[in-house]
GROMACS .gro file of C-alpha atoms in nm:
model
  316
    1MET     CA    1  -0.422  -0.670  -4.699
    2SER     CA    2  -0.292  -1.003  -4.828
    3LEU     CA    3  -0.011  -1.014  -5.078
    4PHE     CA    4  -0.176  -1.257  -5.315
    5ALA     CA    5  -0.471  -1.491  -5.342
    6VAL     CA    6  -0.407  -1.864  -5.354
    7THR     CA    7  -0.570  -1.970  -5.677
    8PRO     CA    8  -0.439  -2.216  -5.937
    9GLY     CA    9  -0.221  -2.038  -6.186
   10THR     CA   10   0.150  -2.092  -6.202
   11ARG     CA   11   0.297  -2.426  -6.117
   12ALA     CA   12   0.411  -2.286  -5.780
   13ASP     CA   13   0.057  -2.167  -5.704
   14GLU     CA   14  -0.087  -2.506  -5.793
   15GLU     CA   15   0.164  -2.681  -5.569
   16LEU     CA   16   0.077  -2.448  -5.282
   17VAL     CA   17  -0.294  -2.517  -5.327
   18ARG     CA   18  -0.217  -2.891  -5.319
   19VAL     CA   19  -0.002  -2.880  -5.007
   20LEU     CA   20  -0.258  -2.663  -4.825
   21ALA     CA   21  -0.504  -2.946  -4.882
   22THR     CA   22  -0.272  -3.234  -4.794
   23GLY     CA   23  -0.008  -3.091  -4.560
   24PRO     CA   24   0.218  -3.107  -4.381
   25PHE     CA   25   0.196  -2.772  -4.203
   26SER     CA   26   0.569  -2.705  -4.230
   27LYS     CA   27   0.575  -2.753  -4.606
   28ALA     CA   28   0.265  -2.538  -4.659
   29LEU     CA   29   0.407  -2.258  -4.445
   30SER     CA   30   0.744  -2.277  -4.619
   31GLN     CA   31   0.593  -2.260  -4.966
   32ALA     CA   32   0.360  -1.975  -4.868
   33ILE     CA   33   0.651  -1.771  -4.732
   34ASP     CA   34   0.858  -1.840  -5.042
   35ARG     CA   35   0.563  -1.745  -5.265
   36SER     CA   36   0.512  -1.419  -5.075
   37GLY     CA   37   0.866  -1.298  -5.138
   38LEU     CA   38   0.898  -1.195  -4.773
   39GLY     CA   39   1.204  -1.288  -4.570
   40LEU     CA   40   1.160  -1.417  -4.216
   41GLY     CA   41   1.276  -1.082  -4.080
   42ARG     CA   42   0.996  -0.899  -4.258
   43VAL     CA   43   0.742  -1.161  -4.154
   44LYS     CA   44   0.855  -1.116  -3.793
   45GLU     CA   45   0.821  -0.736  -3.823
   46ARG     CA   46   0.467  -0.756  -3.962
   47LEU     CA   47   0.361  -0.997  -3.688
   48ALA     CA   48   0.508  -0.760  -3.429
   49ARG     CA   49   0.308  -0.471  -3.577
   50ALA     CA   50  -0.003  -0.683  -3.525
   51GLY     CA   51   0.089  -0.735  -3.162
   52VAL     CA   52   0.247  -1.082  -3.174
   53SER     CA   53   0.616  -1.137  -3.096
   54ILE     CA   54   0.763  -1.442  -3.272
   55SER     CA   55   1.137  -1.478  -3.330
   56THR     CA   56   1.287  -1.554  -3.671
   57THR     CA   57   1.435  -1.870  -3.516
   58THR     CA   58   1.086  -1.988  -3.423
   59LEU     CA   59   0.954  -1.909  -3.772
   60SER     CA   60   1.246  -2.100  -3.921
   61TYR     CA   61   1.173  -2.402  -3.702
   62TRP     CA   62   0.806  -2.396  -3.801
   63ARG     CA   63   0.881  -2.395  -4.172
   64THR     CA   64   1.139  -2.675  -4.148
   65GLY     CA   65   0.919  -2.893  -3.926
   66ARG     CA   66   1.155  -2.870  -3.630
   67THR     CA   67   0.873  -2.753  -3.404
   68ARG     CA   68   0.501  -2.678  -3.443
   69PRO     CA   69   0.298  -2.388  -3.301
   70GLU     CA   70   0.114  -2.494  -2.985
   71ARG     CA   71   0.093  -2.201  -2.745
   72PRO     CA   72  -0.203  -1.960  -2.768
   73GLU     CA   73   0.032  -1.680  -2.878
   74SER     CA   74   0.181  -1.905  -3.147
   75LEU     CA   75  -0.164  -2.005  -3.276
   76ARG     CA   76  -0.257  -1.638  -3.292
   77ALA     CA   77   0.054  -1.582  -3.503
   78VAL     CA   78  -0.053  -1.860  -3.741
   79ALA     CA   79  -0.392  -1.695  -3.785
   80LEU     CA   80  -0.218  -1.368  -3.872
   81LEU     CA   81   0.015  -1.551  -4.111
   82GLU     CA   82  -0.283  -1.682  -4.306
   83ASP     CA   83  -0.391  -1.326  -4.378
   84LEU     CA   84  -0.040  -1.190  -4.421
   85LEU     CA   85   0.051  -1.460  -4.674
   86GLY     CA   86  -0.279  -1.445  -4.858
   87LEU     CA   87  -0.400  -1.789  -4.754
   88PRO     CA   88  -0.758  -1.900  -4.694
   89PRO     CA   89  -0.875  -1.861  -4.332
   90GLN     CA   90  -0.801  -2.168  -4.116
   91SER     CA   91  -0.589  -2.328  -4.392
   92LEU     CA   92  -0.269  -2.343  -4.185
   93ARG     CA   93  -0.443  -2.400  -3.852
   94ASP     CA   94  -0.633  -2.699  -3.991
   95LEU     CA   95  -0.302  -2.859  -4.089
   96LEU     CA   96  -0.182  -2.839  -3.730
   97HIS     CA   97  -0.430  -3.112  -3.639
   98ARG     CA   98  -0.246  -3.355  -3.866
   99PRO     CA   99   0.074  -3.535  -3.755
  100GLU     CA  100   0.390  -3.469  -3.952
  101SER     CA  101   0.503  -3.830  -3.976
  102ASP     CA  102   0.796  -3.750  -4.202
  103ARG     CA  103   0.982  -3.568  -3.927
  104PRO     CA  104   1.270  -3.765  -3.767
  105ALA     CA  105   1.151  -3.906  -3.435
  106ILE     CA  106   1.433  -3.755  -3.231
  107ARG     CA  107   1.335  -3.409  -3.349
  108ARG     CA  108   0.963  -3.419  -3.277
  109VAL     CA  109   0.917  -3.160  -3.005
  110VAL     CA  110   0.604  -3.127  -2.790
  111GLY     CA  111   0.502  -2.804  -2.620
  112TRP     CA  112   0.582  -2.731  -2.258
  113ASP     CA  113   0.205  -2.704  -2.205
  114ARG     CA  114   0.182  -3.082  -2.247
  115LEU     CA  115   0.432  -3.138  -1.965
  116TRP     CA  116   0.335  -2.869  -1.712
  117ASP     CA  117  -0.003  -2.766  -1.580
  118PRO     CA  118  -0.118  -2.455  -1.773
  119ARG     CA  119  -0.165  -2.277  -1.439
  120GLU     CA  120   0.204  -2.324  -1.350
  121PRO     CA  121   0.403  -1.995  -1.350
  122VAL     CA  122   0.702  -2.194  -1.476
  123LEU     CA  123   0.549  -2.198  -1.825
  124SER     CA  124   0.594  -1.826  -1.879
  125VAL     CA  125   0.948  -1.850  -1.745
  126LEU     CA  126   1.034  -2.135  -1.980
  127HIS     CA  127   0.890  -1.946  -2.278
  128SER     CA  128   1.114  -1.651  -2.190
  129PHE     CA  129   1.420  -1.869  -2.256
  130GLU     CA  130   1.436  -1.894  -2.636
  131THR     CA  131   1.671  -2.194  -2.615
  132ALA     CA  132   1.414  -2.369  -2.394
  133ASP     CA  133   1.114  -2.280  -2.608
  134GLU     CA  134   1.273  -2.389  -2.936
  135PRO     CA  135   1.547  -2.637  -2.841
  136SER     CA  136   1.857  -2.629  -3.059
  137VAL     CA  137   2.009  -2.915  -2.866
  138VAL     CA  138   1.863  -3.265  -2.826
  139LEU     CA  139   1.938  -3.534  -2.570
  140LEU     CA  140   2.105  -3.854  -2.689
  141SER     CA  141   2.157  -4.008  -2.347
  142LEU     CA  142   2.052  -3.906  -1.997
  143HIS     CA  143   2.177  -4.062  -1.671
  144GLU     CA  144   2.059  -3.914  -1.345
  145SER     CA  145   2.118  -4.019  -0.988
  146LEU     CA  146   1.881  -3.914  -0.711
  147HIS     CA  147   1.975  -3.950  -0.343
  148VAL     CA  148   1.728  -3.991  -0.057
  149GLY     CA  149   1.847  -3.954   0.304
  150ALA     CA  150   1.769  -4.145   0.620
  151ASP     CA  151   1.499  -3.888   0.701
  152ARG     CA  152   1.323  -3.982   0.371
  153THR     CA  153   1.399  -3.644   0.214
  154LEU     CA  154   1.557  -3.587  -0.126
  155THR     CA  155   1.910  -3.457  -0.071
  156ARG     CA  156   2.074  -3.419  -0.413
  157GLN     CA  157   2.046  -3.493  -0.783
  158ARG     CA  158   2.341  -3.561  -1.012
  159VAL     CA  159   2.294  -3.561  -1.390
  160ARG     CA  160   2.506  -3.654  -1.692
  161GLU     CA  161   2.368  -3.565  -2.035
  162VAL     CA  162   2.504  -3.643  -2.379
  163VAL     CA  163   2.361  -3.385  -2.619
  164ARG     CA  164   2.379  -3.300  -2.988
  165ALA     CA  165   2.339  -2.966  -3.164
  166THR     CA  166   2.083  -2.983  -3.445
  167ASP     CA  167   2.037  -2.720  -3.714
  168GLU     CA  168   2.255  -2.433  -3.594
  169PRO     CA  169   2.551  -2.356  -3.366
  170VAL     CA  170   2.444  -2.366  -3.003
  171GLN     CA  171   2.602  -2.334  -2.662
  172THR     CA  172   2.318  -2.344  -2.408
  173ARG     CA  173   2.068  -2.583  -2.258
  174VAL     CA  174   1.789  -2.516  -2.007
  175VAL     CA  175   1.713  -2.745  -1.710
  176VAL     CA  176   1.429  -2.739  -1.456
  177LEU     CA  177   1.401  -2.890  -1.108
  178ARG     CA  178   1.126  -2.870  -0.848
  179GLY     CA  179   1.159  -2.910  -0.473
  180CYS     CA  180   0.910  -3.072  -0.240
  181ALA     CA  181   0.787  -2.775  -0.035
  182PRO     CA  182   0.681  -2.421  -0.131
  183GLY     CA  183   0.944  -2.162  -0.045
  184SER     CA  184   1.243  -2.397  -0.069
  185PRO     CA  185   1.362  -2.448  -0.428
  186PRO     CA  186   1.666  -2.665  -0.503
  187LYS     CA  187   2.007  -2.505  -0.563
  188LEU     CA  188   2.244  -2.563  -0.854
  189VAL     CA  189   2.570  -2.640  -0.670
  190ALA     CA  190   2.808  -2.788  -0.929
  191THR     CA  191   2.864  -2.813  -1.304
  192ARG     CA  192   3.116  -2.984  -1.530
  193TYR     CA  193   3.187  -2.911  -1.899
  194CYS     CA  194   2.945  -2.617  -1.866
  195VAL     CA  195   2.878  -2.314  -1.646
  196PRO     CA  196   2.553  -2.165  -1.513
  197GLY     CA  197   2.400  -1.886  -1.721
  198ARG     CA  198   2.070  -1.709  -1.664
  199THR     CA  199   1.883  -1.860  -1.369
  200GLU     CA  200   1.525  -1.794  -1.258
  201VAL     CA  201   1.400  -1.909  -0.918
  202LEU     CA  202   1.026  -1.939  -0.845
  203THR     CA  203   1.049  -1.953  -0.468
  204GLU     CA  204   0.682  -2.011  -0.385
  205GLN     CA  205   0.662  -2.294  -0.637
  206ALA     CA  206   0.996  -2.443  -0.521
  207LEU     CA  207   1.120  -2.432  -0.882
  208ILE     CA  208   1.452  -2.342  -1.038
  209VAL     CA  209   1.506  -2.289  -1.412
  210SER     CA  210   1.870  -2.262  -1.510
  211GLU     CA  211   2.051  -2.212  -1.838
  212LEU     CA  212   2.370  -2.418  -1.872
  213VAL     CA  213   2.636  -2.280  -2.106
  214SER     CA  214   2.874  -2.526  -2.270
  215ASN     CA  215   3.246  -2.455  -2.248
  216ARG     CA  216   3.248  -2.423  -2.630
  217MET     CA  217   3.012  -2.351  -2.915
  218LEU     CA  218   2.870  -2.671  -3.067
  219ALA     CA  219   2.850  -2.694  -3.445
  220PRO     CA  220   2.540  -2.860  -3.601
  221GLY     CA  221   2.569  -3.237  -3.555
  222GLU     CA  222   2.835  -3.208  -3.283
  223THR     CA  223   2.795  -3.387  -2.949
  224ALA     CA  224   2.894  -3.273  -2.600
  225ILE     CA  225   2.852  -3.363  -2.233
  226PHE     CA  226   2.672  -3.158  -1.967
  227GLU     CA  227   2.712  -3.260  -1.603
  228TYR     CA  228   2.546  -3.080  -1.314
  229GLU     CA  229   2.430  -3.127  -0.957
  230PHE     CA  230   2.142  -2.983  -0.755
  231GLU     CA  231   2.090  -2.990  -0.380
  232TYR     CA  232   1.744  -3.003  -0.226
  233THR     CA  233   1.686  -2.754   0.054
  234ASP     CA  234   1.336  -2.824   0.188
  235GLY     CA  235   1.391  -3.120   0.423
  236VAL     CA  236   1.046  -3.258   0.343
  237PRO     CA  237   0.994  -3.633   0.281
  238ASP     CA  238   0.887  -3.718  -0.073
  239ASP     CA  239   0.762  -4.029  -0.250
  240ARG     CA  240   0.822  -3.967  -0.622
  241TYR     CA  241   1.046  -3.809  -0.884
  242ASP     CA  242   0.993  -3.748  -1.256
  243ARG     CA  243   1.170  -3.608  -1.562
  244ARG     CA  244   0.988  -3.431  -1.847
  245PHE     CA  245   1.092  -3.495  -2.208
  246ARG     CA  246   0.997  -3.263  -2.494
  247HIS     CA  247   1.142  -3.488  -2.766
  248SER     CA  248   1.222  -3.853  -2.825
  249MET     CA  249   1.564  -3.979  -2.727
  250PRO     CA  250   1.753  -4.310  -2.742
  251GLU     CA  251   1.806  -4.389  -2.372
  252TYR     CA  252   1.733  -4.275  -2.018
  253LEU     CA  253   1.864  -4.421  -1.692
  254LEU     CA  254   1.723  -4.313  -1.356
  255GLU     CA  255   1.880  -4.448  -1.038
  256ILE     CA  256   1.758  -4.366  -0.689
  257HIS     CA  257   1.986  -4.424  -0.391
  258PHE     CA  258   1.788  -4.477  -0.071
  259ALA     CA  259   1.968  -4.461   0.262
  260PRO     CA  260   1.996  -4.823   0.390
  261GLU     CA  261   1.822  -4.733   0.714
  262ALA     CA  262   1.523  -4.582   0.529
  263MET     CA  263   1.418  -4.821   0.253
  264PRO     CA  264   1.071  -4.793   0.094
  265SER     CA  265   0.834  -5.088   0.117
  266SER     CA  266   0.777  -5.077  -0.261
  267CYS     CA  267   0.878  -4.883  -0.571
  268HIS     CA  268   0.757  -4.862  -0.931
  269SER     CA  269   0.850  -4.683  -1.254
  270TYR     CA  270   0.596  -4.520  -1.485
  271ARG     CA  271   0.531  -4.313  -1.797
  272ILE     CA  272   0.278  -4.029  -1.834
  273ASP     CA  273   0.198  -3.899  -2.183
  274HIS     CA  274   0.081  -3.555  -2.071
  275VAL     CA  275   0.061  -3.374  -1.741
  276SER     CA  276  -0.301  -3.469  -1.665
  277GLY     CA  277  -0.275  -3.825  -1.797
  278PRO     CA  278  -0.266  -4.155  -1.606
  279GLU     CA  279   0.045  -4.357  -1.527
  280ARG     CA  280   0.130  -4.609  -1.801
  281ASP     CA  281   0.396  -4.879  -1.844
  282VAL     CA  282   0.392  -4.926  -1.466
  283ALA     CA  283   0.660  -5.174  -1.355
  284ASP     CA  284   0.781  -5.286  -1.013
  285VAL     CA  285   1.136  -5.181  -0.930
  286PRO     CA  286   1.343  -5.418  -0.709
  287LEU     CA  287   1.475  -5.268  -0.387
  288SER     CA  288   1.797  -5.351  -0.203
  289PRO     CA  289   2.002  -5.164   0.060
  290LEU     CA  290   2.312  -5.267  -0.137
  291SER     CA  291   2.224  -5.106  -0.471
  292PRO     CA  292   2.011  -4.824  -0.613
  293ALA     CA  293   1.662  -4.862  -0.753
  294ILE     CA  294   1.699  -4.847  -1.131
  295ALA     CA  295   1.466  -4.771  -1.423
  296PHE     CA  296   1.616  -4.786  -1.772
  297THR     CA  297   1.422  -4.687  -2.083
  298SER     CA  298   1.526  -4.708  -2.447
  299ALA     CA  299   1.348  -4.528  -2.730
  300VAL     CA  300   1.204  -4.267  -2.493
  301THR     CA  301   0.900  -4.082  -2.630
  302PRO     CA  302   0.790  -3.729  -2.534
  303GLY     CA  303   0.618  -3.717  -2.198
  304ILE     CA  304   0.696  -3.773  -1.831
  305ARG     CA  305   0.904  -4.061  -1.688
  306GLY     CA  306   0.969  -4.130  -1.325
  307MET     CA  307   0.956  -4.346  -1.016
  308ALA     CA  308   0.725  -4.349  -0.716
  309TRP     CA  309   0.772  -4.532  -0.389
  310THR     CA  310   0.578  -4.613  -0.073
  311TRP     CA  311   0.720  -4.566   0.274
  312PRO     CA  312   0.648  -4.827   0.539
  313ALA     CA  313   0.397  -4.718   0.803
  314GLU     CA  314   0.560  -4.547   1.100
  315SER     CA  315   0.580  -4.774   1.405
  316ARG     CA  316   0.380  -4.645   1.698
   0.00000   0.00000   0.00000
């Protein structure tokens, strides 16, 4: 049974009716929770009784506009919230179709489902990491160096991230890397300014998901550096690499070091807005045995960024 019906009455009720009609979702949800008199802990408990597990952190992010519900389980929770908070059916879900343009660009977060195929087992693994599902840390700068050997196989990846804590103290960040061949996922072999935490390996999918724990707790607004290195283990030639971004960020530098004796015939950088979308912003990348192939992007938007290259035909 709902706690109250949303009808014009008090000034607070009238404001809630207005924001349910105009949005944004975060403001409507926040006002409805405030009007109900329920704390986030009690809201979480009632959702759990209905069979949906949503953390208080997630609920807090929804009501502040930090993130928006996108997963099927999250949308089911929103439907239950409409009844729990005494709102008209579909009132909150309809607002999810509208963009929340007042949110700072660097904090707009897209769902993992936009960046990974829904059939990928990695999605359920990522959702099991609360810090991955609702990021409390955002990237300010990302510099990664990929190395390709003389046998045309990826050998290692070195990464340097500058990150910032957002709304609450945080110490962890989650990273994902995929290998080239089933059964041979990459290995996390080195870290600096952080240490490995929980790690999940999906062997058949050649995927590794690892939590990195900063050497100290970061206060909201504080910046830190994460450095780490993966080794590839599959020994299979590859012709592309990409990075998946859930939120906007100021700058991204990708450099690929090809062995001088195994240079591609061509190379290009690209952007993909969602996992099934086409390549956009395609640009040729100069190649030289004396320097790495480089793609630099400023004002990165959520989506997928990477490079692809073509190997010369094998001589017969």
